[in-house]
mmCIF file of N, CA and C in Angstrom:
data_model
loop_
_atom_site.group_PDB
_atom_site.id
_atom_site.type_symbol
_atom_site.label_atom_id
_atom_site.label_comp_id
_atom_site.label_asym_id
_atom_site.label_seq_id
_atom_site.Cartn_x
_atom_site.Cartn_y
_atom_site.Cartn_z
ATOM 1 N N ALA P 13 -29.754 31.712 7.103
ATOM 2 C CA ALA P 13 -30.751 30.822 6.530
ATOM 3 C C ALA P 13 -32.125 31.334 6.906
ATOM 4 N N GLY P 14 -33.011 31.322 5.977
ATOM 5 C CA GLY P 14 -34.374 31.758 6.228
ATOM 6 C C GLY P 14 -35.315 31.059 5.279
ATOM 7 N N ALA P 15 -36.576 30.998 5.650
ATOM 8 C CA ALA P 15 -37.563 30.354 4.798
ATOM 9 C C ALA P 15 -38.927 30.945 5.057
ATOM 10 N N CYS P 16 -39.743 30.937 4.049
ATOM 11 C CA CYS P 16 -41.157 31.292 4.183
ATOM 12 C C CYS P 16 -41.952 30.042 3.876
ATOM 13 N N ARG P 17 -42.929 29.762 4.657
ATOM 14 C CA ARG P 17 -43.798 28.619 4.421
ATOM 15 C C ARG P 17 -45.241 29.094 4.468
ATOM 16 N N SER P 18 -46.003 28.705 3.471
ATOM 17 C CA SER P 18 -47.431 29.013 3.478
ATOM 18 C C SER P 18 -48.147 28.000 4.350
ATOM 19 N N VAL P 19 -49.037 28.496 5.160
ATOM 20 C CA VAL P 19 -49.882 27.653 5.987
ATOM 21 C C VAL P 19 -51.294 28.183 5.838
ATOM 22 N N ALA P 20 -52.246 27.446 6.341
ATOM 23 C CA ALA P 20 -53.626 27.909 6.270
ATOM 24 C C ALA P 20 -53.718 29.289 6.922
ATOM 25 N N GLY P 21 -54.171 30.245 6.195
ATOM 26 C CA GLY P 21 -54.360 31.576 6.738
ATOM 27 C C GLY P 21 -53.220 32.539 6.500
ATOM 28 N N GLY P 22 -52.082 32.101 5.966
ATOM 29 C CA GLY P 22 -51.007 33.051 5.729
ATOM 30 C C GLY P 22 -49.648 32.406 5.603
ATOM 31 N N THR P 23 -48.633 33.149 6.046
ATOM 32 C CA THR P 23 -47.246 32.742 5.884
ATOM 33 C C THR P 23 -46.536 32.713 7.228
ATOM 34 N N VAL P 24 -45.673 31.721 7.400
ATOM 35 C CA VAL P 24 -44.796 31.634 8.570
ATOM 36 C C VAL P 24 -43.389 31.946 8.078
ATOM 37 N N LEU P 25 -42.741 32.894 8.696
ATOM 38 C CA LEU P 25 -41.374 33.273 8.353
ATOM 39 C C LEU P 25 -40.439 32.630 9.370
ATOM 40 N N ILE P 26 -39.479 31.838 8.884
ATOM 41 C CA ILE P 26 -38.546 31.113 9.742
ATOM 42 C C ILE P 26 -37.139 31.610 9.432
ATOM 43 N N ALA P 27 -36.386 32.008 10.464
ATOM 44 C CA ALA P 27 -35.034 32.528 10.239
ATOM 45 C C ALA P 27 -34.076 31.992 11.289
ATOM 46 N N HIS P 28 -32.817 31.872 10.879
ATOM 47 C CA HIS P 28 -31.767 31.355 11.746
ATOM 48 C C HIS P 28 -30.551 32.272 11.669
ATOM 49 N N GLY P 29 -29.903 32.490 12.817
ATOM 50 C CA GLY P 29 -28.652 33.245 12.850
ATOM 51 C C GLY P 29 -28.782 34.645 12.279
ATOM 52 N N GLY P 30 -27.895 34.971 11.355
ATOM 53 C CA GLY P 30 -27.850 36.307 10.775
ATOM 54 C C GLY P 30 -29.097 36.696 9.999
ATOM 55 N N ALA P 31 -29.861 35.729 9.528
ATOM 56 C CA ALA P 31 -31.087 36.034 8.785
ATOM 57 C C ALA P 31 -32.196 36.549 9.697
ATOM 58 N N CYS P 32 -32.049 36.371 11.009
ATOM 59 C CA CYS P 32 -33.091 36.810 11.945
ATOM 60 C C CYS P 32 -33.336 38.311 11.867
ATOM 61 N N LYS P 33 -32.272 39.071 11.722
ATOM 62 C CA LYS P 33 -32.394 40.526 11.697
ATOM 63 C C LYS P 33 -33.313 40.974 10.557
ATOM 64 N N ASP P 34 -33.063 40.476 9.355
ATOM 65 C CA ASP P 34 -33.895 40.853 8.215
ATOM 66 C C ASP P 34 -35.306 40.309 8.350
ATOM 67 N N ALA P 35 -35.439 39.084 8.846
ATOM 68 C CA ALA P 35 -36.759 38.493 9.016
ATOM 69 C C ALA P 35 -37.585 39.292 10.023
ATOM 70 N N ALA P 36 -36.971 39.663 11.138
ATOM 71 C CA ALA P 36 -37.690 40.426 12.159
ATOM 72 C C ALA P 36 -38.048 41.823 11.651
ATOM 73 N N ARG P 37 -37.159 42.441 10.894
ATOM 74 C CA ARG P 37 -37.471 43.757 10.307
ATOM 75 C C ARG P 37 -38.648 43.644 9.347
ATOM 76 N N TYR P 38 -38.632 42.594 8.533
ATOM 77 C CA TYR P 38 -39.741 42.379 7.601
ATOM 78 C C TYR P 38 -41.047 42.176 8.368
ATOM 79 N N ALA P 39 -41.005 41.347 9.411
ATOM 80 C CA ALA P 39 -42.204 41.098 10.214
ATOM 81 C C ALA P 39 -42.677 42.382 10.901
ATOM 82 N N ALA P 40 -41.746 43.207 11.372
ATOM 83 C CA ALA P 40 -42.095 44.460 12.048
ATOM 84 C C ALA P 40 -42.671 45.494 11.084
ATOM 85 N N SER P 41 -42.425 45.311 9.788
ATOM 86 C CA SER P 41 -42.942 46.272 8.799
ATOM 87 C C SER P 41 -44.440 46.116 8.580
ATOM 88 N N GLY P 42 -45.037 45.118 9.233
ATOM 89 C CA GLY P 42 -46.473 44.901 9.069
ATOM 90 C C GLY P 42 -46.788 44.081 7.837
ATOM 91 N N ALA P 43 -45.907 43.178 7.498
ATOM 92 C CA ALA P 43 -46.075 42.345 6.310
ATOM 93 C C ALA P 43 -47.449 41.688 6.288
ATOM 94 N N ALA P 44 -48.165 41.879 5.214
ATOM 95 C CA ALA P 44 -49.501 41.310 5.076
ATOM 96 C C ALA P 44 -49.432 39.792 5.001
ATOM 97 N N GLY P 45 -50.332 39.135 5.678
ATOM 98 C CA GLY P 45 -50.428 37.685 5.605
ATOM 99 C C GLY P 45 -49.472 36.922 6.494
ATOM 100 N N LEU P 46 -48.662 37.619 7.277
ATOM 101 C CA LEU P 46 -47.718 36.936 8.164
ATOM 102 C C LEU P 46 -48.468 36.460 9.404
ATOM 103 N N VAL P 47 -48.490 35.146 9.628
ATOM 104 C CA VAL P 47 -49.216 34.607 10.776
ATOM 105 C C VAL P 47 -48.295 34.247 11.934
ATOM 106 N N ALA P 48 -46.982 34.110 11.673
ATOM 107 C CA ALA P 48 -46.050 33.795 12.756
ATOM 108 C C ALA P 48 -44.618 34.014 12.293
ATOM 109 N N LEU P 49 -43.752 34.280 13.279
ATOM 110 C CA LEU P 49 -42.323 34.447 13.045
ATOM 111 C C LEU P 49 -41.599 33.457 13.950
ATOM 112 N N VAL P 50 -40.696 32.661 13.364
ATOM 113 C CA VAL P 50 -39.898 31.699 14.127
ATOM 114 C C VAL P 50 -38.441 32.107 13.997
ATOM 115 N N LEU P 51 -37.770 32.335 15.142
ATOM 116 C CA LEU P 51 -36.367 32.745 15.159
ATOM 117 C C LEU P 51 -35.545 31.688 15.882
ATOM 118 N N SER P 52 -34.426 31.309 15.276
ATOM 119 C CA SER P 52 -33.562 30.280 15.838
ATOM 120 C C SER P 52 -32.124 30.788 15.912
ATOM 121 N N ASP P 53 -31.490 30.624 17.085
ATOM 122 C CA ASP P 53 -30.091 31.034 17.276
ATOM 123 C C ASP P 53 -29.847 32.445 16.763
ATOM 124 N N CYS P 54 -30.623 33.362 17.270
ATOM 125 C CA CYS P 54 -30.626 34.744 16.799
ATOM 126 C C CYS P 54 -30.086 35.680 17.887
ATOM 127 N N PRO P 55 -29.125 36.529 17.570
ATOM 128 C CA PRO P 55 -28.637 37.496 18.563
ATOM 129 C C PRO P 55 -29.729 38.510 18.938
ATOM 130 N N ALA P 56 -30.010 38.651 20.228
ATOM 131 C CA ALA P 56 -31.058 39.566 20.684
ATOM 132 C C ALA P 56 -30.775 41.001 20.266
ATOM 133 N N ASP P 57 -29.493 41.388 20.232
ATOM 134 C CA ASP P 57 -29.148 42.760 19.846
ATOM 135 C C ASP P 57 -29.581 43.081 18.425
ATOM 136 N N ASP P 58 -29.632 42.069 17.559
ATOM 137 C CA ASP P 58 -30.019 42.284 16.163
ATOM 138 C C ASP P 58 -31.472 42.706 16.006
ATOM 139 N N VAL P 59 -32.307 42.377 16.989
ATOM 140 C CA VAL P 59 -33.732 42.655 16.849
ATOM 141 C C VAL P 59 -34.265 43.589 17.936
ATOM 142 N N ALA P 60 -33.374 44.138 18.736
ATOM 143 C CA ALA P 60 -33.786 45.033 19.828
ATOM 144 C C ALA P 60 -34.616 46.197 19.288
ATOM 145 N N GLY P 61 -35.714 46.443 19.967
ATOM 146 C CA GLY P 61 -36.563 47.578 19.622
ATOM 147 C C GLY P 61 -37.591 47.313 18.537
ATOM 148 N N LEU P 62 -37.535 46.170 17.871
ATOM 149 C CA LEU P 62 -38.518 45.866 16.834
ATOM 150 C C LEU P 62 -39.811 45.375 17.466
ATOM 151 N N ARG P 63 -40.927 45.771 16.912
ATOM 152 C CA ARG P 63 -42.236 45.319 17.396
ATOM 153 C C ARG P 63 -42.897 44.528 16.280
ATOM 154 N N VAL P 64 -43.256 43.297 16.601
ATOM 155 C CA VAL P 64 -43.869 42.399 15.627
ATOM 156 C C VAL P 64 -45.265 42.045 16.117
ATOM 157 N N ALA P 65 -46.265 42.267 15.266
ATOM 158 C CA ALA P 65 -47.644 41.965 15.651
ATOM 159 C C ALA P 65 -47.930 40.466 15.627
ATOM 160 N N ALA P 66 -47.282 39.734 14.742
ATOM 161 C CA ALA P 66 -47.508 38.291 14.633
ATOM 162 C C ALA P 66 -46.893 37.575 15.836
ATOM 163 N N PRO P 67 -47.437 36.423 16.200
ATOM 164 C CA PRO P 67 -46.828 35.631 17.276
ATOM 165 C C PRO P 67 -45.391 35.236 16.908
ATOM 166 N N VAL P 68 -44.522 35.211 17.931
ATOM 167 C CA VAL P 68 -43.103 34.905 17.715
ATOM 168 C C VAL P 68 -42.710 33.690 18.548
ATOM 169 N N LEU P 69 -42.018 32.755 17.894
ATOM 170 C CA LEU P 69 -41.455 31.590 18.569
ATOM 171 C C LEU P 69 -39.944 31.702 18.528
ATOM 172 N N ILE P 70 -39.306 31.572 19.687
ATOM 173 C CA ILE P 70 -37.860 31.493 19.784
ATOM 174 C C ILE P 70 -37.539 30.009 19.941
ATOM 175 N N LEU P 71 -36.755 29.479 19.020
ATOM 176 C CA LEU P 71 -36.426 28.059 19.023
ATOM 177 C C LEU P 71 -34.920 27.919 19.198
ATOM 178 N N ARG P 72 -34.516 27.226 20.274
ATOM 179 C CA ARG P 72 -33.092 27.031 20.567
ATOM 180 C C ARG P 72 -32.879 25.617 21.075
ATOM 181 N N GLY P 73 -31.975 24.892 20.474
ATOM 182 C CA GLY P 73 -31.623 23.576 20.982
ATOM 183 C C GLY P 73 -30.911 23.722 22.316
ATOM 184 N N ARG P 74 -31.216 22.876 23.271
ATOM 185 C CA ARG P 74 -30.602 22.995 24.603
ATOM 186 C C ARG P 74 -29.089 22.835 24.575
ATOM 187 N N GLN P 75 -28.554 22.169 23.565
ATOM 188 C CA GLN P 75 -27.105 22.013 23.459
ATOM 189 C C GLN P 75 -26.522 22.947 22.406
ATOM 190 N N SER P 76 -27.192 24.034 22.107
ATOM 191 C CA SER P 76 -26.712 24.982 21.103
ATOM 192 C C SER P 76 -25.390 25.608 21.525
ATOM 193 N N ALA P 77 -24.456 25.617 20.592
ATOM 194 C CA ALA P 77 -23.177 26.289 20.822
ATOM 195 C C ALA P 77 -23.241 27.746 20.376
ATOM 196 N N LEU P 78 -24.313 28.115 19.695
ATOM 197 C CA LEU P 78 -24.442 29.466 19.158
ATOM 198 C C LEU P 78 -25.201 30.407 20.082
ATOM 199 N N MET P 79 -26.057 29.878 20.921
ATOM 200 C CA MET P 79 -26.898 30.728 21.758
ATOM 201 C C MET P 79 -27.089 30.063 23.116
ATOM 202 N N SER P 80 -26.839 30.817 24.176
ATOM 203 C CA SER P 80 -27.040 30.298 25.528
ATOM 204 C C SER P 80 -28.527 30.420 25.902
ATOM 205 N N HIS P 81 -28.899 29.750 26.987
ATOM 206 C CA HIS P 81 -30.267 29.885 27.478
ATOM 207 C C HIS P 81 -30.557 31.342 27.840
ATOM 208 N N ALA P 82 -29.597 32.006 28.500
ATOM 209 C CA ALA P 82 -29.795 33.405 28.891
ATOM 210 C C ALA P 82 -30.020 34.290 27.664
ATOM 211 N N GLU P 83 -29.298 34.024 26.599
ATOM 212 C CA GLU P 83 -29.487 34.799 25.363
ATOM 213 C C GLU P 83 -30.856 34.515 24.750
ATOM 214 N N ALA P 84 -31.311 33.265 24.844
ATOM 215 C CA ALA P 84 -32.634 32.920 24.323
ATOM 216 C C ALA P 84 -33.726 33.621 25.123
ATOM 217 N N VAL P 85 -33.546 33.691 26.431
ATOM 218 C CA VAL P 85 -34.509 34.401 27.277
ATOM 219 C C VAL P 85 -34.512 35.883 26.921
ATOM 220 N N ALA P 86 -33.342 36.477 26.718
ATOM 221 C CA ALA P 86 -33.264 37.901 26.327
ATOM 222 C C ALA P 86 -33.973 38.123 24.994
ATOM 223 N N LEU P 87 -33.832 37.200 24.079
ATOM 224 C CA LEU P 87 -34.511 37.314 22.789
ATOM 225 C C LEU P 87 -36.016 37.209 22.973
ATOM 226 N N ARG P 88 -36.452 36.267 23.814
ATOM 227 C CA ARG P 88 -37.885 36.148 24.094
ATOM 228 C C ARG P 88 -38.428 37.437 24.707
ATOM 229 N N GLU P 89 -37.651 38.026 25.594
ATOM 230 C CA GLU P 89 -38.091 39.257 26.239
ATOM 231 C C GLU P 89 -38.098 40.446 25.276
ATOM 232 N N ALA P 90 -37.351 40.352 24.185
ATOM 233 C CA ALA P 90 -37.361 41.408 23.171
ATOM 234 C C ALA P 90 -38.689 41.448 22.417
ATOM 235 N N PHE P 91 -39.414 40.336 22.453
ATOM 236 C CA PHE P 91 -40.716 40.245 21.789
ATOM 237 C C PHE P 91 -41.771 39.863 22.821
ATOM 238 N N PRO P 92 -42.415 40.859 23.449
ATOM 239 C CA PRO P 92 -43.428 40.557 24.461
ATOM 240 C C PRO P 92 -44.482 39.587 23.918
ATOM 241 N N GLY P 93 -44.803 38.587 24.729
ATOM 242 C CA GLY P 93 -45.804 37.603 24.342
ATOM 243 C C GLY P 93 -45.252 36.442 23.526
ATOM 244 N N SER P 94 -43.957 36.483 23.215
ATOM 245 C CA SER P 94 -43.375 35.384 22.437
ATOM 246 C C SER P 94 -43.195 34.157 23.315
ATOM 247 N N ARG P 95 -42.895 33.042 22.684
ATOM 248 C CA ARG P 95 -42.670 31.785 23.395
ATOM 249 C C ARG P 95 -41.277 31.277 23.088
ATOM 250 N N LEU P 96 -40.668 30.629 24.081
ATOM 251 C CA LEU P 96 -39.341 30.036 23.949
ATOM 252 C C LEU P 96 -39.475 28.534 24.097
ATOM 253 N N ILE P 97 -39.000 27.791 23.099
ATOM 254 C CA ILE P 97 -38.979 26.340 23.173
ATOM 255 C C ILE P 97 -37.542 25.886 22.945
ATOM 256 N N GLU P 98 -37.055 25.045 23.858
ATOM 257 C CA GLU P 98 -35.690 24.537 23.798
ATOM 258 C C GLU P 98 -35.731 23.011 23.830
ATOM 259 N N PRO P 99 -35.803 22.358 22.676
ATOM 260 C CA PRO P 99 -35.873 20.897 22.665
ATOM 261 C C PRO P 99 -34.633 20.256 23.272
ATOM 262 N N GLU P 100 -34.858 19.135 23.958
ATOM 263 C CA GLU P 100 -33.781 18.328 24.520
ATOM 264 C C GLU P 100 -32.956 17.711 23.397
ATOM 265 N N GLU P 101 -31.711 17.370 23.701
ATOM 266 C CA GLU P 101 -30.830 16.673 22.768
ATOM 267 C C GLU P 101 -30.842 17.309 21.377
ATOM 268 N N CYS P 102 -30.736 18.620 21.374
ATOM 269 C CA CYS P 102 -30.804 19.382 20.135
ATOM 270 C C CYS P 102 -29.731 20.467 20.197
ATOM 271 N N GLY P 103 -28.950 20.577 19.140
ATOM 272 C CA GLY P 103 -27.868 21.545 19.120
ATOM 273 C C GLY P 103 -28.230 22.795 18.343
ATOM 274 N N SER P 104 -27.213 23.439 17.813
ATOM 275 C CA SER P 104 -27.404 24.633 16.997
ATOM 276 C C SER P 104 -28.161 24.250 15.736
ATOM 277 N N TRP P 105 -28.909 25.211 15.214
ATOM 278 C CA TRP P 105 -29.757 25.018 14.038
ATOM 279 C C TRP P 105 -30.672 23.804 14.258
ATOM 280 N N PRO P 106 -31.708 23.973 15.079
ATOM 281 C CA PRO P 106 -32.603 22.867 15.410
ATOM 282 C C PRO P 106 -33.203 22.150 14.198
ATOM 283 N N PHE P 107 -33.429 22.858 13.106
ATOM 284 C CA PHE P 107 -34.040 22.209 11.942
ATOM 285 C C PHE P 107 -33.090 21.219 11.276
ATOM 286 N N GLY P 108 -31.793 21.324 11.573
ATOM 287 C CA GLY P 108 -30.821 20.373 11.054
ATOM 288 C C GLY P 108 -30.395 19.347 12.079
ATOM 289 N N SER P 109 -30.230 19.779 13.346
ATOM 290 C CA SER P 109 -29.721 18.867 14.373
ATOM 291 C C SER P 109 -30.813 17.992 14.990
ATOM 292 N N CYS P 110 -32.032 18.447 14.973
ATOM 293 C CA CYS P 110 -33.151 17.654 15.527
ATOM 294 C C CYS P 110 -34.435 18.039 14.790
ATOM 295 N N PRO P 111 -34.526 17.707 13.507
ATOM 296 C CA PRO P 111 -35.650 18.175 12.686
ATOM 297 C C PRO P 111 -37.023 17.745 13.194
ATOM 298 N N ASP P 112 -37.143 16.555 13.764
ATOM 299 C CA ASP P 112 -38.451 16.119 14.257
ATOM 300 C C ASP P 112 -38.912 16.982 15.433
ATOM 301 N N ALA P 113 -37.999 17.245 16.376
ATOM 302 C CA ALA P 113 -38.342 18.073 17.534
ATOM 303 C C ALA P 113 -38.637 19.508 17.110
ATOM 304 N N ALA P 114 -37.866 20.027 16.147
ATOM 305 C CA ALA P 114 -38.099 21.392 15.667
ATOM 306 C C ALA P 114 -39.457 21.491 14.978
ATOM 307 N N ALA P 115 -39.766 20.528 14.131
ATOM 308 C CA ALA P 115 -41.057 20.538 13.440
ATOM 309 C C ALA P 115 -42.209 20.415 14.425
ATOM 310 N N GLU P 116 -42.045 19.567 15.441
ATOM 311 C CA GLU P 116 -43.071 19.400 16.472
ATOM 312 C C GLU P 116 -43.282 20.709 17.236
ATOM 313 N N ALA P 117 -42.187 21.390 17.552
ATOM 314 C CA ALA P 117 -42.290 22.659 18.277
ATOM 315 C C ALA P 117 -43.035 23.701 17.456
ATOM 316 N N VAL P 118 -42.688 23.815 16.176
ATOM 317 C CA VAL P 118 -43.359 24.797 15.315
ATOM 318 C C VAL P 118 -44.829 24.424 15.141
ATOM 319 N N GLU P 119 -45.094 23.134 14.937
ATOM 320 C CA GLU P 119 -46.493 22.693 14.782
ATOM 321 C C GLU P 119 -47.303 23.025 16.025
ATOM 322 N N TRP P 120 -46.749 22.732 17.198
ATOM 323 C CA TRP P 120 -47.450 23.058 18.443
ATOM 324 C C TRP P 120 -47.677 24.564 18.549
ATOM 325 N N PHE P 121 -46.644 25.326 18.237
ATOM 326 C CA PHE P 121 -46.742 26.778 18.339
ATOM 327 C C PHE P 121 -47.850 27.311 17.428
ATOM 328 N N LEU P 122 -47.877 26.861 16.183
ATOM 329 C CA LEU P 122 -48.912 27.329 15.248
ATOM 330 C C LEU P 122 -50.297 26.892 15.712
ATOM 331 N N PHE P 123 -50.400 25.679 16.212
ATOM 332 C CA PHE P 123 -51.667 25.192 16.745
ATOM 333 C C PHE P 123 -52.115 26.063 17.911
ATOM 334 N N SER P 124 -51.187 26.371 18.806
ATOM 335 C CA SER P 124 -51.532 27.151 19.993
ATOM 336 C C SER P 124 -51.922 28.578 19.627
ATOM 337 N N CYS P 125 -51.313 29.126 18.578
ATOM 338 C CA CYS P 125 -51.670 30.473 18.134
ATOM 339 C C CYS P 125 -53.079 30.509 17.559
ATOM 340 N N ALA P 126 -53.476 29.429 16.924
ATOM 341 C CA ALA P 126 -54.788 29.367 16.281
ATOM 342 C C ALA P 126 -55.886 28.902 17.222
ATOM 343 N N THR P 127 -55.522 28.528 18.450
ATOM 344 C CA THR P 127 -56.485 27.988 19.398
ATOM 345 C C THR P 127 -56.537 28.890 20.617
ATOM 346 N N PRO P 128 -57.510 29.811 20.657
ATOM 347 C CA PRO P 128 -57.561 30.777 21.761
ATOM 348 C C PRO P 128 -57.605 30.143 23.139
ATOM 349 N N GLU P 129 -58.208 28.953 23.269
ATOM 350 C CA GLU P 129 -58.306 28.358 24.602
ATOM 351 C C GLU P 129 -57.003 27.723 25.074
ATOM 352 N N MET P 130 -56.008 27.655 24.204
ATOM 353 C CA MET P 130 -54.710 27.102 24.606
ATOM 354 C C MET P 130 -54.083 28.040 25.628
ATOM 355 N N GLU P 131 -53.730 27.506 26.772
ATOM 356 C CA GLU P 131 -53.169 28.333 27.828
ATOM 357 C C GLU P 131 -51.682 28.072 27.969
ATOM 358 N N PHE P 132 -50.911 29.141 28.020
ATOM 359 C CA PHE P 132 -49.477 29.032 28.205
ATOM 360 C C PHE P 132 -49.097 29.161 29.669
ATOM 361 N N GLY P 133 -50.010 29.620 30.494
ATOM 362 C CA GLY P 133 -49.689 29.957 31.866
ATOM 363 C C GLY P 133 -49.002 28.865 32.663
ATOM 364 N N GLU P 134 -49.317 27.603 32.390
ATOM 365 C CA GLU P 134 -48.736 26.514 33.160
ATOM 366 C C GLU P 134 -47.259 26.320 32.837
ATOM 367 N N ILE P 135 -46.802 26.819 31.716
ATOM 368 C CA ILE P 135 -45.460 26.502 31.232
ATOM 369 C C ILE P 135 -44.409 27.447 31.777
ATOM 370 N N GLY P 136 -44.699 28.694 31.926
ATOM 371 C CA GLY P 136 -43.692 29.644 32.388
ATOM 372 C C GLY P 136 -43.055 30.331 31.206
ATOM 373 N N GLU P 137 -42.997 31.625 31.266
ATOM 374 C CA GLU P 137 -42.592 32.416 30.120
ATOM 375 C C GLU P 137 -41.138 32.224 29.711
ATOM 376 N N SER P 138 -40.253 31.881 30.644
ATOM 377 C CA SER P 138 -38.842 31.823 30.299
ATOM 378 C C SER P 138 -38.199 30.462 30.524
ATOM 379 N N GLU P 139 -38.955 29.499 31.007
ATOM 380 C CA GLU P 139 -38.330 28.219 31.298
ATOM 381 C C GLU P 139 -38.071 27.434 30.016
ATOM 382 N N PRO P 140 -37.020 26.639 29.984
ATOM 383 C CA PRO P 140 -36.816 25.770 28.829
ATOM 384 C C PRO P 140 -37.988 24.800 28.730
ATOM 385 N N VAL P 141 -38.524 24.649 27.556
ATOM 386 C CA VAL P 141 -39.709 23.828 27.375
ATOM 387 C C VAL P 141 -39.384 22.656 26.463
ATOM 388 N N ASP P 142 -39.777 21.473 26.872
ATOM 389 C CA ASP P 142 -39.609 20.268 26.064
ATOM 390 C C ASP P 142 -40.873 20.102 25.219
ATOM 391 N N PRO P 143 -40.784 20.223 23.891
ATOM 392 C CA PRO P 143 -41.977 20.113 23.057
ATOM 393 C C PRO P 143 -42.738 18.816 23.258
ATOM 394 N N GLY P 144 -42.068 17.722 23.569
ATOM 395 C CA GLY P 144 -42.767 16.466 23.818
ATOM 396 C C GLY P 144 -43.722 16.576 24.989
ATOM 397 N N ARG P 145 -43.280 17.276 26.036
ATOM 398 C CA ARG P 145 -44.125 17.495 27.205
ATOM 399 C C ARG P 145 -45.333 18.346 26.830
ATOM 400 N N ILE P 146 -45.102 19.357 26.012
ATOM 401 C CA ILE P 146 -46.187 20.234 25.581
ATOM 402 C C ILE P 146 -47.157 19.468 24.702
ATOM 403 N N GLN P 147 -46.618 18.685 23.761
ATOM 404 C CA GLN P 147 -47.479 17.946 22.850
ATOM 405 C C GLN P 147 -48.415 17.025 23.629
ATOM 406 N N ARG P 148 -47.897 16.319 24.611
ATOM 407 C CA ARG P 148 -48.751 15.443 25.409
ATOM 408 C C ARG P 148 -49.838 16.257 26.111
ATOM 409 N N ARG P 149 -49.472 17.466 26.549
ATOM 410 C CA ARG P 149 -50.426 18.309 27.258
ATOM 411 C C ARG P 149 -51.556 18.759 26.330
ATOM 412 N N TRP P 150 -51.232 19.257 25.122
ATOM 413 C CA TRP P 150 -52.313 19.763 24.274
ATOM 414 C C TRP P 150 -53.058 18.654 23.570
ATOM 415 N N GLN P 151 -52.474 17.491 23.383
ATOM 416 C CA GLN P 151 -53.212 16.386 22.783
ATOM 417 C C GLN P 151 -54.212 15.780 23.763
ATOM 418 N N SER P 152 -53.977 15.957 25.056
ATOM 419 C CA SER P 152 -54.875 15.398 26.046
ATOM 420 C C SER P 152 -56.090 16.287 26.286
ATOM 421 N N ARG P 153 -56.108 17.471 25.702
ATOM 422 C CA ARG P 153 -57.258 18.382 25.920
ATOM 423 C C ARG P 153 -58.451 17.972 25.102
#
């Protein structure tokens, strides 16, 4: 499953499972107008060695049966500077199992990419992140 969504300033490419490989290859090709790449339940081996200039979000439900936390961390590490968000009470395919949390995570991610003063340092590069906690943090700024 994959999708392209137009947002202010360009396109966000969203991919899940087997579609991640093609989406990441497309993003690595230097696709014009790509402002972000969102990967969900994606095998890290499928994207090893690819370099993507656009910001990358790894989205994994904490109760995912398709991807472990360790696999999500490996995927995040495959894309230096990417972010990992693991919503609570969310299973495989976050956009289907917890659409509100998934949408909130993507919205926060896009907001944070467009806001240079947004700091990720407090969150930790590999820790599971609850988007609700993040949302409260950036709304209070």
